[in-house]
Short mmCIF file of C-alpha atoms and ligand atoms in Angstrom, two decimals:
data_model
loop_
_atom_site.label_atom_id
_atom_site.label_comp_id
_atom_site.label_asym_id
_atom_site.label_seq_id
_atom_site.Cartn_x
_atom_site.Cartn_y
_atom_site.Cartn_z
CA MET A 1 175.52 46.73 217.42
CA LYS A 2 177.22 45.36 214.38
CA ASP A 3 179.86 42.70 214.62
CA PRO A 4 183.16 44.72 214.79
CA THR A 5 184.99 42.07 212.77
CA THR A 6 182.86 42.65 209.69
CA ARG A 7 184.32 44.98 207.13
CA PRO A 8 182.95 48.51 207.02
CA GLU A 9 180.12 48.97 204.61
CA PRO A 10 181.35 50.55 201.40
CA ARG A 11 179.65 53.92 201.47
CA LEU A 12 180.50 55.06 197.98
CA ARG A 13 178.40 58.17 198.26
CA ARG A 14 181.03 59.74 200.54
CA LEU A 15 183.16 60.77 197.58
CA ARG A 16 180.19 62.13 195.67
CA ARG A 17 179.06 64.51 198.40
CA THR A 18 180.22 67.86 197.03
CA ALA A 19 181.37 69.25 193.72
CA THR A 20 184.87 69.63 195.17
CA THR A 21 185.11 65.97 196.20
CA ARG A 22 183.80 64.89 192.85
CA SER A 23 186.27 66.94 190.87
CA LEU A 24 189.12 65.87 193.15
CA THR A 25 188.36 62.23 192.54
CA ALA A 26 187.48 62.42 188.82
CA GLU A 27 189.19 59.61 186.92
CA THR A 28 188.90 61.28 183.54
CA ARG A 29 189.45 64.90 182.57
CA VAL A 30 188.93 66.21 179.10
CA HIS A 31 191.55 68.84 178.29
CA PRO A 32 191.47 71.40 175.44
CA ASP A 33 194.85 70.06 174.27
CA GLN A 34 193.12 66.85 173.18
CA LEU A 35 190.67 68.54 170.85
CA VAL A 36 190.99 68.55 167.07
CA ASP A 37 188.83 71.09 165.24
CA PRO A 38 187.55 70.10 161.75
CA HIS A 39 187.07 72.64 158.93
CA PHE A 40 185.79 72.45 155.34
CA VAL A 41 187.57 74.67 152.87
CA VAL A 42 186.41 75.90 149.50
CA HIS A 43 187.97 78.16 146.87
CA GLY A 44 187.47 81.90 147.00
CA GLU A 45 187.69 84.86 149.34
CA GLY A 46 185.29 85.82 152.09
CA VAL A 47 183.22 82.65 151.73
CA GLU A 48 181.41 81.59 154.87
CA GLU A 49 178.40 79.42 154.11
CA PRO A 50 176.45 77.17 156.40
CA VAL A 51 176.11 73.61 155.12
CA PRO A 52 172.52 72.32 155.18
CA GLY A 53 172.16 69.38 157.53
CA MET A 54 175.61 69.92 159.05
CA PRO A 55 175.03 72.07 162.13
CA ALA A 56 178.59 72.60 163.29
CA ALA A 57 180.64 73.24 160.22
CA ASP A 58 180.53 75.82 157.45
CA HIS A 59 182.18 76.00 154.07
CA VAL A 60 184.90 78.59 154.42
CA SER A 61 187.48 80.02 152.03
CA PRO A 62 191.15 79.97 153.13
CA ASP A 63 191.09 83.60 154.37
CA VAL A 64 188.04 82.94 156.55
CA LEU A 65 189.64 79.75 157.79
CA VAL A 66 192.56 81.80 159.08
CA ASP A 67 190.12 84.02 161.03
CA ARG A 68 188.31 80.99 162.43
CA VAL A 69 191.54 79.35 163.50
CA ARG A 70 192.63 82.59 165.18
CA GLU A 71 189.34 82.63 167.12
CA GLY A 72 189.85 78.98 168.02
CA LEU A 73 193.32 79.73 169.37
CA GLU A 74 191.80 82.25 171.76
CA VAL A 75 189.90 79.45 173.49
CA GLY A 76 192.76 76.95 173.26
CA LEU A 77 192.08 75.07 170.00
CA ASP A 78 195.47 74.74 168.34
CA THR A 79 194.96 71.62 166.21
CA VAL A 80 192.86 71.69 163.08
CA LEU A 81 191.77 69.05 160.59
CA VAL A 82 191.24 70.37 157.08
CA PHE A 83 188.88 68.84 154.51
CA GLY A 84 188.43 70.11 150.97
CA ALA A 85 185.16 70.75 149.20
CA PRO A 86 186.61 71.37 145.72
CA ASP A 87 184.84 72.65 142.63
CA THR A 88 186.69 70.31 140.26
CA GLU A 89 186.34 66.55 140.05
CA ASP A 90 187.75 63.90 137.72
CA PRO A 91 187.42 60.09 137.54
CA GLU A 92 190.80 59.52 139.22
CA GLY A 93 190.53 62.25 141.82
CA ARG A 94 193.75 63.85 140.62
CA ALA A 95 192.39 67.19 141.79
CA ALA A 96 193.10 65.98 145.34
CA ALA A 97 196.80 66.58 144.66
CA ASP A 98 196.39 69.90 142.84
CA PRO A 99 198.70 72.39 144.59
CA ASP A 100 196.19 75.14 143.70
CA GLY A 101 193.27 73.28 145.27
CA PRO A 102 191.51 74.71 148.33
CA VAL A 103 193.32 72.47 150.82
CA PRO A 104 196.93 73.29 149.82
CA GLU A 105 195.95 76.97 149.60
CA ALA A 106 194.48 76.81 153.11
CA LEU A 107 197.51 74.96 154.47
CA ARG A 108 199.91 77.56 153.06
CA ARG A 109 197.91 80.35 154.68
CA LEU A 110 197.84 78.56 158.01
CA GLU A 111 201.59 77.92 157.84
CA ASP A 112 202.34 81.55 156.88
CA THR A 113 200.08 82.96 159.58
CA PHE A 114 200.61 80.65 162.53
CA GLY A 115 203.73 78.54 161.84
CA ASP A 116 204.22 75.95 164.56
CA GLN A 117 201.60 77.55 166.78
CA VAL A 118 198.92 75.60 164.94
CA LEU A 119 199.14 71.92 164.11
CA ALA A 120 197.48 71.42 160.73
CA ILE A 121 196.23 67.96 159.79
CA ALA A 122 195.09 67.37 156.20
CA ASP A 123 192.54 64.66 155.49
CA VAL A 124 193.70 62.50 152.57
CA CYS A 125 190.97 60.86 150.51
CA LEU A 126 189.73 60.91 146.94
CA CYS A 127 185.96 60.91 147.50
CA ALA A 128 185.46 64.67 147.31
CA TYR A 129 187.58 64.81 144.15
CA THR A 130 186.27 61.86 142.13
CA THR A 131 183.29 62.27 139.79
CA HIS A 132 181.82 58.99 141.13
CA GLY A 133 182.38 59.90 144.79
CA HIS A 134 184.25 56.75 145.81
CA CYS A 135 187.34 56.98 148.00
CA GLY A 136 189.52 55.29 145.37
CA VAL A 137 189.72 55.06 141.59
CA LEU A 138 187.53 52.56 139.69
CA ASP A 139 188.58 49.70 137.43
CA LYS A 140 186.90 48.85 134.11
CA GLU A 141 184.11 46.98 135.89
CA GLY A 142 183.41 49.97 138.10
CA ARG A 143 184.90 48.41 141.24
CA VAL A 144 187.20 50.34 143.53
CA ASP A 145 190.73 49.46 142.47
CA ASN A 146 192.86 49.29 145.59
CA ASP A 147 196.35 49.38 144.10
CA ALA A 148 195.58 51.95 141.42
CA SER A 149 194.32 54.27 144.17
CA LEU A 150 197.55 54.21 146.18
CA PRO A 151 199.64 56.54 143.96
CA ARG A 152 196.75 59.03 143.82
CA LEU A 153 196.51 59.07 147.62
CA ALA A 154 200.28 59.34 148.01
CA ASP A 155 200.37 62.27 145.55
CA ALA A 156 197.71 64.07 147.58
CA ALA A 157 199.60 63.47 150.84
CA VAL A 158 202.81 64.87 149.33
CA ALA A 159 200.94 67.92 147.95
CA TYR A 160 199.58 68.64 151.44
CA ALA A 161 202.96 68.17 153.10
CA ASP A 162 204.50 70.48 150.47
CA ALA A 163 201.86 73.06 151.38
CA GLY A 164 202.69 72.86 155.08
CA ALA A 165 200.55 70.09 156.59
CA ASP A 166 202.13 68.86 159.81
CA TRP A 167 200.21 65.59 159.69
CA VAL A 168 198.31 63.81 156.94
CA ALA A 169 195.28 61.68 157.74
CA PRO A 170 194.33 59.04 155.16
CA SER A 171 190.63 58.22 155.49
CA ASP A 172 190.09 56.18 152.32
CA MET A 173 190.53 52.65 153.77
CA MET A 174 192.56 51.22 150.87
CA ASP A 175 194.95 48.44 151.91
CA GLY A 176 198.59 49.51 151.91
CA ARG A 177 198.01 53.23 151.77
CA VAL A 178 199.92 54.00 154.94
CA ARG A 179 203.06 52.35 153.53
CA ALA A 180 202.60 54.05 150.15
CA ILE A 181 202.13 57.45 151.78
CA ARG A 182 205.07 57.01 154.18
CA ARG A 183 207.39 56.10 151.29
CA ALA A 184 206.18 59.00 149.16
CA LEU A 185 206.59 61.49 152.02
CA ASP A 186 210.11 60.26 152.76
CA ARG A 187 211.13 60.34 149.11
CA ASN A 188 209.84 63.88 148.74
CA GLY A 189 211.67 65.40 151.67
CA HIS A 190 208.96 65.09 154.34
CA PRO A 191 210.35 62.63 156.88
CA ASP A 192 208.86 64.68 159.73
CA THR A 193 205.28 64.69 158.43
CA ALA A 194 203.30 62.33 160.64
CA ILE A 195 200.56 59.97 159.49
CA LEU A 196 197.33 59.84 161.46
CA SER A 197 195.65 56.81 159.95
CA TYR A 198 191.91 56.33 160.06
CA ALA A 199 192.68 52.69 160.73
CA ALA A 200 189.45 51.59 162.41
CA LYS A 201 186.97 53.29 160.14
CA PHE A 202 183.59 51.62 159.96
CA HIS A 203 180.97 51.57 157.21
CA SER A 204 178.71 53.82 159.21
CA ALA A 205 175.36 55.50 158.70
CA PHE A 206 176.64 58.37 160.83
CA TYR A 207 178.66 60.05 158.07
CA GLY A 208 175.51 61.41 156.38
CA PRO A 209 175.80 65.13 157.17
CA PHE A 210 179.52 65.15 156.36
CA ARG A 211 178.85 63.89 152.88
CA HIS A 212 176.67 66.92 152.23
CA ALA A 213 179.44 69.13 153.52
CA GLN A 214 182.11 67.58 151.34
CA GLY A 215 179.93 66.65 148.39
CA SER A 216 181.33 63.16 148.69
CA ALA A 217 178.41 60.72 148.67
CA PRO A 218 179.18 57.85 146.26
CA GLU A 219 177.03 57.93 143.13
CA GLY A 220 176.76 54.19 142.66
CA GLY A 221 176.90 51.57 145.41
CA ASP A 222 178.28 52.26 148.85
CA ARG A 223 181.57 52.01 150.79
CA ALA A 224 180.97 48.52 152.18
CA THR A 225 183.82 46.99 150.14
CA TYR A 226 186.47 49.15 151.80
CA GLN A 227 185.20 50.43 155.16
CA ILE A 228 184.94 47.95 158.06
CA ASP A 229 181.63 46.17 158.61
CA PRO A 230 180.02 47.42 161.86
CA PRO A 231 179.89 44.01 163.62
CA ASN A 232 183.69 43.49 163.39
CA ALA A 233 185.81 44.62 166.33
CA ARG A 234 188.61 42.07 165.88
CA GLU A 235 188.99 43.07 162.26
CA ALA A 236 189.36 46.68 163.40
CA LEU A 237 192.22 45.60 165.66
CA ARG A 238 193.91 43.90 162.70
CA CYS A 239 193.58 47.09 160.66
CA VAL A 240 195.09 49.13 163.46
CA GLU A 241 198.02 46.78 163.99
CA ARG A 242 198.66 46.58 160.26
CA ASP A 243 198.64 50.38 159.89
CA VAL A 244 201.02 50.86 162.82
CA ASP A 245 203.28 48.28 161.22
CA GLU A 246 203.20 50.22 157.94
CA GLY A 247 204.23 53.42 159.70
CA ALA A 248 201.13 55.09 161.15
CA ASP A 249 202.19 57.47 163.92
CA ALA A 250 198.69 57.63 165.40
CA VAL A 251 195.36 55.98 164.61
CA VAL A 252 191.69 56.94 164.54
CA VAL A 253 188.63 55.01 165.65
CA LYS A 254 185.62 56.29 163.72
CA PRO A 255 182.79 56.81 164.53
CA GLY A 256 183.59 57.24 168.21
CA LEU A 257 180.47 57.05 170.29
CA ALA A 258 178.96 54.03 168.53
CA TYR A 259 182.29 52.14 168.78
CA LEU A 260 183.45 52.75 172.36
CA ASP A 261 184.27 49.05 172.75
CA VAL A 262 186.59 49.21 169.74
CA LEU A 263 188.17 52.39 171.06
CA HIS A 264 188.85 50.71 174.37
CA ARG A 265 190.36 47.62 172.77
CA VAL A 266 192.49 49.63 170.37
CA SER A 267 193.90 51.84 173.11
CA ASP A 268 194.71 48.73 175.15
CA THR A 269 196.40 47.06 172.20
CA VAL A 270 198.64 49.63 170.52
CA ASP A 271 201.16 52.05 171.92
CA VAL A 272 200.56 54.90 169.49
CA PRO A 273 198.23 57.81 170.28
CA VAL A 274 194.59 56.98 169.58
CA ALA A 275 192.04 59.48 168.29
CA ALA A 276 188.29 59.12 168.53
CA TYR A 277 186.17 60.84 165.89
CA HIS A 278 182.76 62.02 167.09
CA VAL A 279 181.38 62.13 163.56
CA SER A 280 178.87 64.39 161.85
CA GLY A 281 175.83 62.13 162.34
CA GLU A 282 176.60 61.63 166.02
CA HIS A 283 176.97 65.36 166.31
CA ALA A 284 173.71 66.03 164.44
CA MET A 285 171.86 63.64 166.75
CA LEU A 286 173.05 65.44 169.84
CA GLN A 287 172.30 68.81 168.31
CA ALA A 288 168.76 67.80 167.30
CA ALA A 289 168.05 66.40 170.75
CA ALA A 290 169.32 69.61 172.36
CA GLU A 291 167.19 71.75 170.03
CA LYS A 292 164.13 69.74 171.00
CA GLY A 293 164.92 70.29 174.66
CA ALA A 294 165.37 66.55 175.14
CA VAL A 295 168.92 66.86 176.52
CA ASP A 296 170.94 69.66 178.05
CA GLU A 297 173.53 70.53 175.41
CA ALA A 298 176.33 71.50 177.75
CA ARG A 299 176.01 68.43 179.93
CA ALA A 300 175.51 66.07 177.03
CA THR A 301 178.56 67.49 175.25
CA ARG A 302 180.72 67.07 178.34
CA GLU A 303 179.43 63.55 178.85
CA VAL A 304 180.12 62.50 175.24
CA LEU A 305 183.67 63.83 175.28
CA THR A 306 184.27 62.28 178.69
CA ALA A 307 183.02 58.92 177.42
CA LEU A 308 185.45 58.98 174.51
CA ASP A 309 188.28 59.97 176.81
CA ARG A 310 187.37 57.32 179.40
CA ALA A 311 187.25 54.64 176.70
CA GLY A 312 190.87 55.43 175.87
CA ALA A 313 191.02 58.27 173.36
CA ASP A 314 194.04 60.55 173.54
CA LEU A 315 192.83 62.89 170.80
CA LEU A 316 189.22 63.94 170.30
CA ILE A 317 188.18 64.93 166.79
CA THR A 318 184.92 66.75 167.30
CA TYR A 319 182.67 69.49 165.99
CA LEU A 320 181.77 70.21 169.63
CA GLY A 321 185.10 71.68 170.73
CA ARG A 322 184.62 75.32 169.88
CA LYS A 323 181.20 75.63 171.51
CA ALA A 324 182.31 73.59 174.51
CA LEU A 325 185.36 75.75 175.17
CA LYS A 326 183.57 79.04 174.53
CA GLY A 327 180.75 78.00 176.83
CA GLY A 328 183.11 76.73 179.54
CA TRP A 329 181.36 73.37 179.33
CA LEU A 330 184.34 71.09 179.93
C1 PBG B 1 185.97 60.83 153.66
C2 PBG B 1 185.59 61.03 155.09
C3 PBG B 1 184.33 60.81 155.68
C4 PBG B 1 184.41 61.34 156.96
C5 PBG B 1 185.70 61.81 157.15
N1 PBG B 1 186.42 61.58 155.99
C6 PBG B 1 183.09 60.30 155.11
C7 PBG B 1 183.05 58.95 154.54
O1 PBG B 1 183.96 58.14 154.64
O2 PBG B 1 182.03 58.67 153.93
C8 PBG B 1 183.27 61.39 157.95
C9 PBG B 1 183.37 62.46 158.99
C10 PBG B 1 182.09 62.79 159.67
O3 PBG B 1 181.03 62.19 159.38
O4 PBG B 1 182.11 63.70 160.50
N2 PBG B 1 186.65 59.71 153.34
#
């Protein structure tokens, strides 16, 4: 007989006994409302082309985007993130602010078709629109010129807000762009357009497939002078606090899965909504493993999204959402 004064043994398996107990006691639940669905838009009509090396996203023209978003709504995806894959580029990336570019065109169609039923977020960056592929404009020495890039980014943000973007999401990593964009939006009659800042964006190897999709790989050098160096979590916190101070309404940690510690610290530190971006390379890895039969796709997808949620993400930007919801995987 055991000594009755000793505390009962913690039998933690009790609450794991059945599926019902487990779901009753789950600490984290991924909900469709958290998901943000990325899309890549190109000019034209009826365009629907797979992007080599980018398993989850196609190039679509604005009309096809509307159909895709309608399909997404049927499974509960009501927030979309729109990237442009334009056919014009110039050294300063002025095409990013062209009201006739694929992104403004797509945003107008979404607004006309769905109104407030769909929340449209427009990515703001110059890399797809510059001839050299950097996220800002270059100075005479060929270095990315922070301050000269700010008006270009602000112009793009205003063009997207004019076209109906509900939120704009600067992903360029120039210093001071949140303030510049906030001022420009306010001055141009868009005080209600929110800024989702990619504040903690790392210089990651996991953006590879995306760069094919957007045609945005830099031609010379890399993005190490503006994106955060992977070892630096404290620096990421500084970026996040600075961006909130400048007027960011919500912030992104990117990539997500490789930076769960940063995600956790950011969500503990700031009081704005935090998004985690499960990026293209992370997605491609999971997809390749599933194709090889190394992992079960449904379970792995659920586990990844749960991990991001558990680490503190409010929003989940992911290429997995559509398949996960259609398959009832969550
Ligand atoms: C562009 C941008 C990138 C991503 C989102 N916006 C690529 C980059 O910075 O090189 C990556 C998204 C993904 O990999 O899924 N500034």
